[in-house]
Tab-separated table of N, CA and C in Angstrom:
chain	number	residue	atom	x	y	z
A	216	UNK	N	-38.823	-85.166	10.452
A	216	UNK	CA	-39.765	-86.198	11.142
A	216	UNK	C	-41.286	-85.638	10.007
A	217	UNK	N	-42.240	-86.679	9.931
A	217	UNK	CA	-43.161	-86.407	8.397
A	217	UNK	C	-44.486	-86.933	9.709
A	218	UNK	N	-45.457	-85.602	10.482
A	218	UNK	CA	-46.206	-85.265	11.051
A	218	UNK	C	-47.545	-86.000	10.576
A	219	UNK	N	-48.520	-86.840	11.034
A	219	UNK	CA	-49.289	-87.250	10.557
A	219	UNK	C	-50.741	-86.879	11.165
A	220	UNK	N	-52.121	-87.061	10.397
A	220	UNK	CA	-53.117	-86.012	11.183
A	220	UNK	C	-53.689	-87.756	11.249
A	221	UNK	N	-53.955	-87.745	13.066
A	221	UNK	CA	-55.040	-89.122	13.357
A	221	UNK	C	-55.846	-89.989	13.763
A	222	UNK	N	-56.700	-88.344	13.406
A	222	UNK	CA	-58.262	-88.333	13.633
A	222	UNK	C	-58.734	-89.129	12.318
A	223	UNK	N	-57.927	-89.580	11.855
A	223	UNK	CA	-58.723	-90.310	10.250
A	223	UNK	C	-58.669	-91.825	11.165
A	224	UNK	N	-60.330	-92.464	10.522
A	224	UNK	CA	-60.774	-93.766	10.737
A	224	UNK	C	-61.709	-94.605	10.021
A	225	UNK	N	-61.805	-95.662	10.276
A	225	UNK	CA	-62.515	-96.371	9.039
A	225	UNK	C	-63.559	-96.312	9.192
A	226	UNK	N	-65.178	-95.300	8.613
A	226	UNK	CA	-66.741	-95.359	8.783
A	226	UNK	C	-66.836	-96.576	9.519
A	227	UNK	N	-66.459	-97.289	8.471
A	227	UNK	CA	-67.760	-99.052	8.799
A	227	UNK	C	-67.175	-99.467	9.816
A	228	UNK	N	-65.974	-99.048	10.589
A	228	UNK	CA	-66.206	-99.694	12.182
A	228	UNK	C	-67.115	-99.458	13.127
A	229	UNK	N	-67.927	-98.540	12.487
A	229	UNK	CA	-69.150	-97.903	13.189
A	229	UNK	C	-70.289	-98.577	13.150
A	230	UNK	N	-70.931	-97.966	14.023
A	230	UNK	CA	-72.401	-98.514	14.223
A	230	UNK	C	-73.345	-97.750	12.849
A	231	UNK	N	-74.606	-98.325	12.359
A	231	UNK	CA	-75.312	-97.399	11.463
A	231	UNK	C	-76.027	-96.096	12.323
A	232	UNK	N	-76.296	-95.570	11.099
A	232	UNK	CA	-76.838	-94.119	11.446
A	232	UNK	C	-77.742	-94.130	12.554
A	233	UNK	N	-78.706	-95.051	12.170
A	233	UNK	CA	-80.110	-95.135	12.692
A	233	UNK	C	-79.631	-95.892	14.257
A	234	UNK	N	-78.660	-96.779	14.342
A	234	UNK	CA	-78.336	-97.011	15.750
A	234	UNK	C	-78.494	-96.080	16.736
A	235	UNK	N	-77.567	-94.826	16.004
A	235	UNK	CA	-76.811	-93.841	16.718
A	235	UNK	C	-78.095	-92.914	17.514
A	236	UNK	N	-79.027	-92.913	16.588
A	236	UNK	CA	-79.694	-91.755	16.318
A	236	UNK	C	-80.482	-92.103	18.071
A	237	UNK	N	-80.591	-93.033	18.882
A	237	UNK	CA	-82.013	-92.942	19.455
A	237	UNK	C	-80.329	-92.805	20.284
A	238	UNK	N	-78.908	-92.763	20.551
A	238	UNK	CA	-77.765	-92.855	21.851
A	238	UNK	C	-78.170	-91.405	22.402
A	239	UNK	N	-77.861	-91.212	23.644
A	239	UNK	CA	-77.255	-90.264	24.281
A	239	UNK	C	-76.101	-90.119	25.102
A	240	UNK	N	-75.352	-88.947	24.642
A	240	UNK	CA	-73.793	-88.545	24.878
A	240	UNK	C	-73.209	-87.130	25.558
A	241	UNK	N	-72.948	-86.925	26.334
A	241	UNK	CA	-72.597	-86.169	27.190
A	241	UNK	C	-70.894	-85.134	27.857
A	242	UNK	N	-70.477	-84.387	27.638
A	242	UNK	CA	-69.801	-83.942	27.320
A	242	UNK	C	-69.004	-83.037	28.395
A	243	UNK	N	-68.114	-83.104	29.057
A	243	UNK	CA	-67.733	-82.116	30.363
A	243	UNK	C	-66.833	-81.670	29.231
A	244	UNK	N	-66.266	-79.793	29.194
A	244	UNK	CA	-66.042	-79.442	28.553
A	244	UNK	C	-64.829	-77.987	29.622
A	245	UNK	N	-63.500	-78.648	29.634
A	245	UNK	CA	-62.477	-77.370	30.738
A	245	UNK	C	-62.473	-75.655	29.722
A	246	UNK	N	-62.988	-74.967	30.204
A	246	UNK	CA	-62.574	-73.595	29.544
A	246	UNK	C	-61.257	-73.544	29.919
A	247	UNK	N	-60.495	-73.719	30.651
A	247	UNK	CA	-59.114	-73.101	30.984
A	247	UNK	C	-58.657	-73.683	29.474
A	248	UNK	N	-58.078	-72.708	28.722
A	248	UNK	CA	-57.512	-72.896	27.343
A	248	UNK	C	-58.441	-72.794	26.422
A	249	UNK	N	-59.845	-72.462	26.465
A	249	UNK	CA	-60.306	-72.766	26.109
A	249	UNK	C	-60.429	-72.207	24.524
A	250	UNK	N	-59.572	-71.848	23.533
A	250	UNK	CA	-59.548	-71.542	22.642
A	250	UNK	C	-59.139	-72.334	21.758
A	251	UNK	N	-58.835	-73.633	22.378
A	251	UNK	CA	-58.201	-74.956	22.328
A	251	UNK	C	-59.728	-75.948	22.377
A	252	UNK	N	-59.576	-76.653	23.588
A	252	UNK	CA	-61.029	-77.048	24.126
A	252	UNK	C	-61.795	-76.676	23.737
A	253	UNK	N	-62.511	-75.738	23.054
A	253	UNK	CA	-63.286	-75.571	22.176
A	253	UNK	C	-63.501	-75.660	21.438
A	254	UNK	N	-62.301	-75.690	20.319
A	254	UNK	CA	-62.005	-76.899	19.399
A	254	UNK	C	-62.181	-78.030	19.341
A	255	UNK	N	-61.857	-78.844	20.136
A	255	UNK	CA	-62.255	-79.989	21.310
A	255	UNK	C	-63.622	-80.227	20.636
A	256	UNK	N	-64.402	-79.536	21.477
A	256	UNK	CA	-65.848	-79.693	21.466
A	256	UNK	C	-66.444	-79.307	20.583
A	257	UNK	N	-66.293	-78.765	19.893
A	257	UNK	CA	-66.893	-78.588	18.307
A	257	UNK	C	-66.394	-80.155	17.578
A	258	UNK	N	-64.981	-80.611	17.437
A	258	UNK	CA	-64.661	-81.578	16.567
A	258	UNK	C	-65.693	-81.929	17.470
A	259	UNK	N	-65.660	-83.171	18.620
A	259	UNK	CA	-66.483	-83.968	19.327
A	259	UNK	C	-68.313	-83.934	18.716
A	260	UNK	N	-68.590	-82.916	18.970
A	260	UNK	CA	-69.797	-82.540	18.314
A	260	UNK	C	-70.107	-83.063	17.109
A	261	UNK	N	-69.937	-82.549	16.584
A	261	UNK	CA	-69.788	-82.215	15.013
A	261	UNK	C	-69.365	-83.985	13.906
A	262	UNK	N	-68.700	-84.440	15.122
A	262	UNK	CA	-68.719	-86.102	14.858
A	262	UNK	C	-69.787	-86.896	15.521
A	263	UNK	N	-70.054	-86.817	15.880
A	263	UNK	CA	-71.357	-87.748	17.146
A	263	UNK	C	-72.561	-87.166	16.020
A	264	UNK	N	-72.934	-86.361	15.543
A	264	UNK	CA	-74.022	-85.502	14.687
A	264	UNK	C	-73.803	-86.535	13.497
A	265	UNK	N	-72.476	-86.250	12.822
A	265	UNK	CA	-72.202	-86.956	11.504
A	265	UNK	C	-72.460	-88.322	11.450
A	266	UNK	N	-72.232	-89.127	12.406
A	266	UNK	CA	-72.747	-90.173	12.735
A	266	UNK	C	-73.967	-90.339	12.804
A	267	UNK	N	-74.717	-89.209	13.404
A	267	UNK	CA	-76.371	-89.095	13.179
A	267	UNK	C	-76.954	-89.891	15.043
A	268	UNK	N	-76.656	-88.897	15.233
A	268	UNK	CA	-76.376	-89.044	17.184
A	268	UNK	C	-77.556	-87.645	17.141
A	269	UNK	N	-78.378	-87.057	17.419
A	269	UNK	CA	-79.666	-86.375	17.430
A	269	UNK	C	-78.219	-85.099	18.470
A	270	UNK	N	-78.574	-83.950	17.792
A	270	UNK	CA	-78.133	-82.452	18.622
A	270	UNK	C	-78.631	-82.652	20.095
A	271	UNK	N	-79.996	-83.169	20.477
A	271	UNK	CA	-80.834	-82.917	21.237
A	271	UNK	C	-80.280	-83.545	22.220
A	272	UNK	N	-79.956	-85.181	21.804
A	272	UNK	CA	-79.525	-85.938	22.592
A	272	UNK	C	-77.703	-85.681	23.042
A	273	UNK	N	-77.252	-84.484	23.249
A	273	UNK	CA	-75.418	-84.793	23.165
A	273	UNK	C	-75.696	-83.379	24.119
A	274	UNK	N	-75.453	-83.755	25.609
A	274	UNK	CA	-75.422	-82.636	26.879
A	274	UNK	C	-73.991	-81.766	26.705
A	275	UNK	N	-74.099	-80.741	27.326
A	275	UNK	CA	-72.829	-79.897	27.483
A	275	UNK	C	-72.736	-79.646	28.404
A	276	UNK	N	-71.870	-79.506	29.404
A	276	UNK	CA	-71.098	-79.052	30.514
A	276	UNK	C	-70.119	-78.480	30.637
A	277	UNK	N	-69.983	-77.208	31.229
A	277	UNK	CA	-68.981	-76.710	31.008
A	277	UNK	C	-67.977	-76.261	32.277
A	278	UNK	N	-67.060	-76.625	32.725
A	278	UNK	CA	-66.711	-76.690	34.083
A	278	UNK	C	-64.871	-75.192	34.099
A	279	UNK	N	-64.425	-75.066	35.162
A	279	UNK	CA	-63.981	-74.532	34.807
A	279	UNK	C	-62.372	-74.613	34.134
A	280	UNK	N	-61.878	-75.502	35.196
A	280	UNK	CA	-60.306	-76.072	34.494
A	280	UNK	C	-60.810	-77.868	34.502
A	281	UNK	N	-59.841	-78.058	33.914
A	281	UNK	CA	-59.289	-79.872	33.679
A	281	UNK	C	-59.695	-80.750	34.395
A	282	UNK	N	-59.065	-80.014	35.648
A	282	UNK	CA	-59.156	-81.363	37.192
A	282	UNK	C	-60.424	-81.049	37.553
A	283	UNK	N	-61.193	-80.338	37.144
A	283	UNK	CA	-62.423	-80.129	37.046
A	283	UNK	C	-63.503	-81.352	36.161
A	284	UNK	N	-62.530	-81.895	35.238
A	284	UNK	CA	-63.680	-82.391	34.766
A	284	UNK	C	-63.861	-83.613	35.074
A	285	UNK	N	-63.059	-84.851	36.299
A	285	UNK	CA	-63.852	-85.718	37.022
A	285	UNK	C	-65.209	-85.689	37.561
A	286	UNK	N	-65.173	-84.685	38.795
A	286	UNK	CA	-66.309	-84.486	39.295
A	286	UNK	C	-67.582	-84.236	38.311
A	287	UNK	N	-67.502	-83.688	37.020
A	287	UNK	CA	-68.496	-83.136	35.823
A	287	UNK	C	-69.317	-84.487	35.546
A	288	UNK	N	-68.208	-85.467	34.714
A	288	UNK	CA	-68.294	-86.465	34.026
A	288	UNK	C	-69.210	-87.679	35.717
A	289	UNK	N	-68.506	-87.977	36.984
A	289	UNK	CA	-69.056	-88.238	38.096
A	289	UNK	C	-70.341	-88.030	37.696
A	290	UNK	N	-71.466	-86.155	37.903
A	290	UNK	CA	-72.273	-85.951	37.682
A	290	UNK	C	-73.221	-86.099	36.771
A	291	UNK	N	-72.624	-86.221	35.507
A	291	UNK	CA	-73.134	-86.612	34.417
A	291	UNK	C	-73.793	-88.088	34.371
A	292	UNK	N	-72.867	-88.737	35.140
A	292	UNK	CA	-73.344	-90.303	34.797
A	292	UNK	C	-74.274	-90.423	35.346
A	293	UNK	N	-74.964	-89.468	36.489
A	293	UNK	CA	-76.444	-89.627	37.653
A	293	UNK	C	-77.018	-89.037	36.254
A	294	UNK	N	-77.320	-88.853	35.893
A	294	UNK	CA	-78.342	-87.941	34.679
A	294	UNK	C	-79.474	-89.546	34.781
A	295	UNK	N	-80.294	-88.988	33.752
A	295	UNK	CA	-81.735	-89.464	33.980
A	295	UNK	C	-81.978	-89.113	32.790
A	296	UNK	N	-82.430	-89.666	31.740
A	296	UNK	CA	-81.592	-90.768	31.316
A	296	UNK	C	-79.951	-90.114	31.682
A	297	UNK	N	-79.731	-91.850	31.238
A	297	UNK	CA	-77.746	-91.849	31.471
A	297	UNK	C	-78.153	-91.564	30.413
A	298	UNK	N	-76.636	-91.157	30.082
A	298	UNK	CA	-75.480	-90.967	28.948
A	298	UNK	C	-74.927	-92.895	28.502
A	299	UNK	N	-75.023	-92.416	27.262
A	299	UNK	CA	-74.460	-93.822	26.561
A	299	UNK	C	-72.821	-93.597	27.159
A	300	UNK	N	-72.106	-92.619	27.083
A	300	UNK	CA	-71.076	-92.813	26.800
A	300	UNK	C	-70.714	-91.089	27.716
A	301	UNK	N	-69.714	-90.739	28.024
A	301	UNK	CA	-68.931	-89.250	28.454
A	301	UNK	C	-67.973	-89.229	28.515
A	302	UNK	N	-67.297	-87.756	27.133
A	302	UNK	CA	-66.306	-87.365	27.079
A	302	UNK	C	-66.128	-86.120	28.336
A	303	UNK	N	-65.025	-86.457	28.158
A	303	UNK	CA	-64.305	-85.129	28.876
A	303	UNK	C	-63.559	-84.739	27.985
A	304	UNK	N	-63.181	-83.544	27.742
A	304	UNK	CA	-61.991	-82.498	27.061
A	304	UNK	C	-61.324	-81.030	28.191
A	305	UNK	N	-60.208	-81.399	27.680
A	305	UNK	CA	-59.926	-80.079	28.465
A	305	UNK	C	-57.919	-80.354	27.801
A	306	UNK	N	-57.213	-79.434	28.334
A	306	UNK	CA	-55.860	-78.885	28.007
A	306	UNK	C	-54.709	-78.382	28.978
A	307	UNK	N	-54.426	-79.670	29.629
A	307	UNK	CA	-52.699	-78.377	30.478
A	307	UNK	C	-51.826	-78.600	29.273
A	308	UNK	N	-50.794	-77.308	29.687
A	308	UNK	CA	-50.201	-76.776	28.555
A	308	UNK	C	-48.734	-76.985	30.230
A	309	UNK	N	-47.594	-77.439	29.818
A	309	UNK	CA	-46.588	-77.667	30.557
A	309	UNK	C	-46.242	-76.189	31.060
A	310	UNK	N	-46.390	-75.983	32.539
A	310	UNK	CA	-45.658	-75.090	32.384
A	310	UNK	C	-44.036	-74.723	33.422
A	311	UNK	N	-43.917	-73.344	34.478
A	311	UNK	CA	-42.773	-74.114	35.309
A	311	UNK	C	-43.004	-74.377	36.740
A	312	UNK	N	-44.192	-74.580	37.154
A	312	UNK	CA	-44.152	-75.366	38.502
A	312	UNK	C	-44.534	-77.282	37.953
A	313	UNK	N	-44.890	-77.289	39.517
A	313	UNK	CA	-45.244	-79.153	39.398
A	313	UNK	C	-46.708	-78.850	38.754
A	314	UNK	N	-47.475	-77.896	38.610
A	314	UNK	CA	-49.097	-77.427	38.904
A	314	UNK	C	-49.053	-78.993	37.642
A	315	UNK	N	-48.490	-78.838	36.226
A	315	UNK	CA	-48.701	-79.535	35.518
A	315	UNK	C	-48.940	-81.220	36.053
A	316	UNK	N	-47.933	-81.437	36.983
A	316	UNK	CA	-48.226	-82.596	37.010
A	316	UNK	C	-49.417	-83.386	38.042
A	317	UNK	N	-49.631	-82.191	38.755
A	317	UNK	CA	-50.385	-82.581	39.593
A	317	UNK	C	-52.678	-82.391	39.097
A	318	UNK	N	-52.251	-81.595	38.105
A	318	UNK	CA	-53.833	-82.073	37.857
A	318	UNK	C	-53.443	-83.186	36.484
A	319	UNK	N	-52.224	-82.906	35.888
A	319	UNK	CA	-52.484	-84.447	34.673
A	319	UNK	C	-52.877	-85.976	35.781
A	320	UNK	N	-51.684	-85.878	36.811
A	320	UNK	CA	-52.340	-86.790	37.375
A	320	UNK	C	-53.861	-86.855	38.097
A	321	UNK	N	-54.161	-85.862	38.359
A	321	UNK	CA	-55.385	-85.847	39.507
A	321	UNK	C	-56.720	-86.403	38.020
A	322	UNK	N	-56.281	-85.583	37.504
A	322	UNK	CA	-57.744	-86.262	36.764
A	322	UNK	C	-57.308	-87.329	35.577
A	323	UNK	N	-56.828	-87.847	35.476
A	323	UNK	CA	-55.848	-88.806	34.779
A	323	UNK	C	-56.873	-89.994	35.909
A	324	UNK	N	-55.997	-90.178	37.257
A	324	UNK	CA	-56.767	-90.578	37.862
A	324	UNK	C	-58.533	-90.984	38.335
A	325	UNK	N	-58.643	-89.693	38.219
A	325	UNK	CA	-60.268	-89.945	38.857
A	325	UNK	C	-61.267	-90.165	37.687
A	326	UNK	N	-60.874	-90.111	36.468
A	326	UNK	CA	-61.369	-90.822	35.097
A	326	UNK	C	-60.997	-91.859	34.783
A	327	UNK	N	-60.097	-92.351	35.182
A	327	UNK	CA	-59.909	-94.396	35.424
A	327	UNK	C	-60.468	-94.484	36.434
A	328	UNK	N	-60.941	-94.019	37.087
A	328	UNK	CA	-61.327	-94.665	38.522
A	328	UNK	C	-63.542	-94.401	38.451
A	329	UNK	N	-63.497	-93.626	37.574
A	329	UNK	CA	-64.805	-93.485	36.939
A	329	UNK	C	-64.899	-94.539	36.275
A	330	UNK	N	-64.034	-95.150	35.814
A	330	UNK	CA	-64.362	-96.365	34.273
A	330	UNK	C	-64.350	-97.528	35.037
A	331	UNK	N	-63.516	-97.675	35.780
A	331	UNK	CA	-63.273	-98.531	36.720
A	331	UNK	C	-63.930	-99.345	37.557
A	332	UNK	N	-64.984	-98.472	38.214
A	332	UNK	CA	-65.748	-98.415	39.058
A	332	UNK	C	-67.582	-98.076	38.856
A	333	UNK	N	-67.587	-97.839	37.368
A	333	UNK	CA	-69.033	-97.177	36.562
A	333	UNK	C	-69.567	-97.941	35.670
A	334	UNK	N	-70.478	-98.079	34.791
A	334	UNK	CA	-70.764	-98.578	33.698
A	334	UNK	C	-71.468	-98.171	32.773
A	335	UNK	N	-70.434	-96.896	32.169
A	335	UNK	CA	-70.945	-95.719	31.838
A	335	UNK	C	-68.880	-95.271	31.181
A	336	UNK	N	-68.850	-96.197	29.927
A	336	UNK	CA	-67.480	-95.234	29.478
A	336	UNK	C	-67.284	-93.439	29.754
A	337	UNK	N	-66.203	-93.368	30.053
A	337	UNK	CA	-66.253	-92.037	30.203
A	337	UNK	C	-64.423	-92.327	29.660
A	338	UNK	N	-64.905	-91.429	27.941
A	338	UNK	CA	-63.365	-90.950	27.326
A	338	UNK	C	-62.352	-90.069	27.801
A	339	UNK	N	-61.481	-89.617	27.951
A	339	UNK	CA	-60.516	-89.407	27.861
A	339	UNK	C	-59.611	-88.410	27.157
A	340	UNK	N	-60.559	-87.343	26.757
A	340	UNK	CA	-59.949	-86.636	25.707
A	340	UNK	C	-59.222	-85.347	26.135
A	341	UNK	N	-58.266	-85.572	27.586
A	341	UNK	CA	-57.592	-84.300	27.642
A	341	UNK	C	-56.153	-84.770	27.013
A	342	UNK	N	-55.979	-82.640	26.422
A	342	UNK	CA	-54.776	-82.981	25.516
A	342	UNK	C	-53.615	-83.203	27.152
A	343	UNK	N	-52.315	-82.886	26.900
A	343	UNK	CA	-51.851	-82.759	28.297
A	343	UNK	C	-50.446	-82.514	27.599
A	344	UNK	N	-50.019	-81.398	26.766
A	344	UNK	CA	-48.477	-80.651	26.239
A	344	UNK	C	-47.815	-80.090	26.511
A	345	UNK	N	-46.360	-79.666	25.768
A	345	UNK	CA	-45.586	-79.028	26.362
A	345	UNK	C	-45.538	-77.364	25.761
A	346	UNK	N	-46.314	-77.355	25.082
A	346	UNK	CA	-45.918	-76.113	24.764
A	346	UNK	C	-47.803	-75.675	24.132
A	347	UNK	N	-48.090	-74.318	24.048
A	347	UNK	CA	-49.339	-74.274	22.948
A	347	UNK	C	-49.898	-74.789	21.137
A	348	UNK	N	-48.266	-74.531	20.579
A	348	UNK	CA	-47.956	-75.060	19.522
A	348	UNK	C	-48.297	-76.572	19.553
A	349	UNK	N	-48.174	-77.508	20.523
A	349	UNK	CA	-48.354	-78.950	20.422
A	349	UNK	C	-50.009	-79.405	20.395
A	350	UNK	N	-50.554	-78.202	21.558
A	350	UNK	CA	-52.012	-78.420	21.898
A	350	UNK	C	-52.788	-77.891	20.476
A	351	UNK	N	-52.375	-76.611	20.117
A	351	UNK	CA	-53.024	-76.107	18.513
A	351	UNK	C	-52.253	-77.457	17.538
A	352	UNK	N	-51.690	-78.038	17.420
A	352	UNK	CA	-51.575	-79.359	16.531
A	352	UNK	C	-52.430	-80.242	16.559
A	353	UNK	N	-53.121	-80.454	17.927
A	353	UNK	CA	-53.940	-81.765	18.221
A	353	UNK	C	-55.762	-80.903	18.269
A	354	UNK	N	-55.827	-79.318	17.704
A	354	UNK	CA	-57.505	-79.410	18.712
A	354	UNK	C	-57.592	-78.722	17.221
A	355	UNK	N	-57.202	-79.192	15.688
A	355	UNK	CA	-57.810	-78.943	14.346
A	355	UNK	C	-56.279	-78.746	13.625
A	356	UNK	N	-55.184	-79.052	14.154
A	356	UNK	CA	-54.407	-78.764	13.256
A	356	UNK	C	-53.190	-79.704	12.535
A	357	UNK	N	-51.825	-80.174	12.184
A	357	UNK	CA	-51.916	-81.394	11.730
A	357	UNK	C	-51.596	-82.891	11.850
A	358	UNK	N	-51.638	-82.558	13.658
A	358	UNK	CA	-52.340	-83.625	13.865
A	358	UNK	C	-53.785	-84.104	14.274
A	359	UNK	N	-54.342	-83.415	13.635
A	359	UNK	CA	-56.316	-83.327	13.449
A	359	UNK	C	-56.908	-83.306	14.691
A	360	UNK	N	-57.885	-83.650	15.634
A	360	UNK	CA	-58.809	-82.457	16.412
A	360	UNK	C	-59.049	-84.257	16.907
A	361	UNK	N	-58.180	-84.226	18.294
A	361	UNK	CA	-58.991	-84.923	19.614
A	361	UNK	C	-60.127	-85.406	20.143
A	362	UNK	N	-60.832	-83.822	19.867
A	362	UNK	CA	-62.326	-83.958	19.823
A	362	UNK	C	-62.747	-84.910	19.194
A	363	UNK	N	-62.302	-84.952	17.862
A	363	UNK	CA	-62.955	-86.367	16.755
A	363	UNK	C	-62.586	-87.900	17.317
A	364	UNK	N	-61.725	-87.242	17.479
A	364	UNK	CA	-60.970	-88.654	18.348
A	364	UNK	C	-61.725	-89.548	19.564
A	365	UNK	N	-61.790	-88.234	20.195
A	365	UNK	CA	-62.467	-88.891	21.416
A	365	UNK	C	-64.067	-89.470	21.139
A	366	UNK	N	-64.735	-88.740	20.410
A	366	UNK	CA	-66.068	-89.152	19.810
A	366	UNK	C	-66.505	-90.018	18.926
A	367	UNK	N	-65.153	-91.416	18.546
A	367	UNK	CA	-65.557	-91.956	17.599
A	367	UNK	C	-65.233	-92.770	19.362
A	368	UNK	N	-64.464	-92.620	19.823
A	368	UNK	CA	-64.133	-93.728	20.738
A	368	UNK	C	-65.461	-93.852	21.328
A	369	UNK	N	-65.432	-92.493	22.181
A	369	UNK	CA	-67.128	-92.968	22.719
A	369	UNK	C	-68.306	-93.454	21.995
A	370	UNK	N	-68.746	-93.206	20.309
A	370	UNK	CA	-69.278	-94.108	19.474
A	370	UNK	C	-68.677	-95.445	19.793
A	371	UNK	N	-67.544	-95.898	20.403
A	371	UNK	CA	-66.702	-97.367	19.905
A	371	UNK	C	-67.869	-98.263	21.319
A	372	UNK	N	-66.685	-97.441	22.233
A	372	UNK	CA	-67.102	-97.857	23.465
A	372	UNK	C	-68.812	-98.081	23.630
A	373	UNK	N	-69.592	-97.233	23.535
A	373	UNK	CA	-70.883	-97.341	24.353
A	373	UNK	C	-71.841	-98.598	23.213
A	374	UNK	N	-70.984	-98.859	22.246
A	374	UNK	CA	-71.638	-100.366	21.300
A	374	UNK	C	-70.778	-101.356	21.054
A	375	UNK	N	-70.438	-101.911	22.056
A	375	UNK	CA	-69.627	-102.635	22.979
A	375	UNK	C	-71.114	-103.569	22.827
A	376	UNK	N	-70.634	-104.437	21.936
A	376	UNK	CA	-71.646	-105.742	22.585
A	376	UNK	C	-71.276	-106.786	23.741
A	377	UNK	N	-72.283	-106.835	24.551
A	377	UNK	CA	-71.957	-108.163	25.785
A	377	UNK	C	-72.287	-109.053	25.295
């Protein structure tokens, strides 16, 4: 089976840096599995900055775990000035109990509701993996960094022209 780095994207599809310089982004990151989630966070921040977002226009908050990301995103959507997009980053690794299912379902439902009911895109950057190696592979490993993908998605979604 071949592996593919899924973090590759076409930079030509993104707005010019000048357009992003005035935009604001917010990131909520779970500190559970921090070796993974902080790698996702670094990938997201560096990608936003590389494409023109000013570091001072990126708000980051840390929450204990992935389940708490929905509340954090809801609070970030009330910030003034409002962010152009919110990114949530977390990592849930399958264990021996159904806790994995409850956390994954809860955060997925919560973020979906925020997107359906709100006017700010909330980008789902949560890894749900069977084991630690799969998480490592998606946090800067052979499958790229899903934090990068979340940042690109945030840029694209916040720049949809109506």
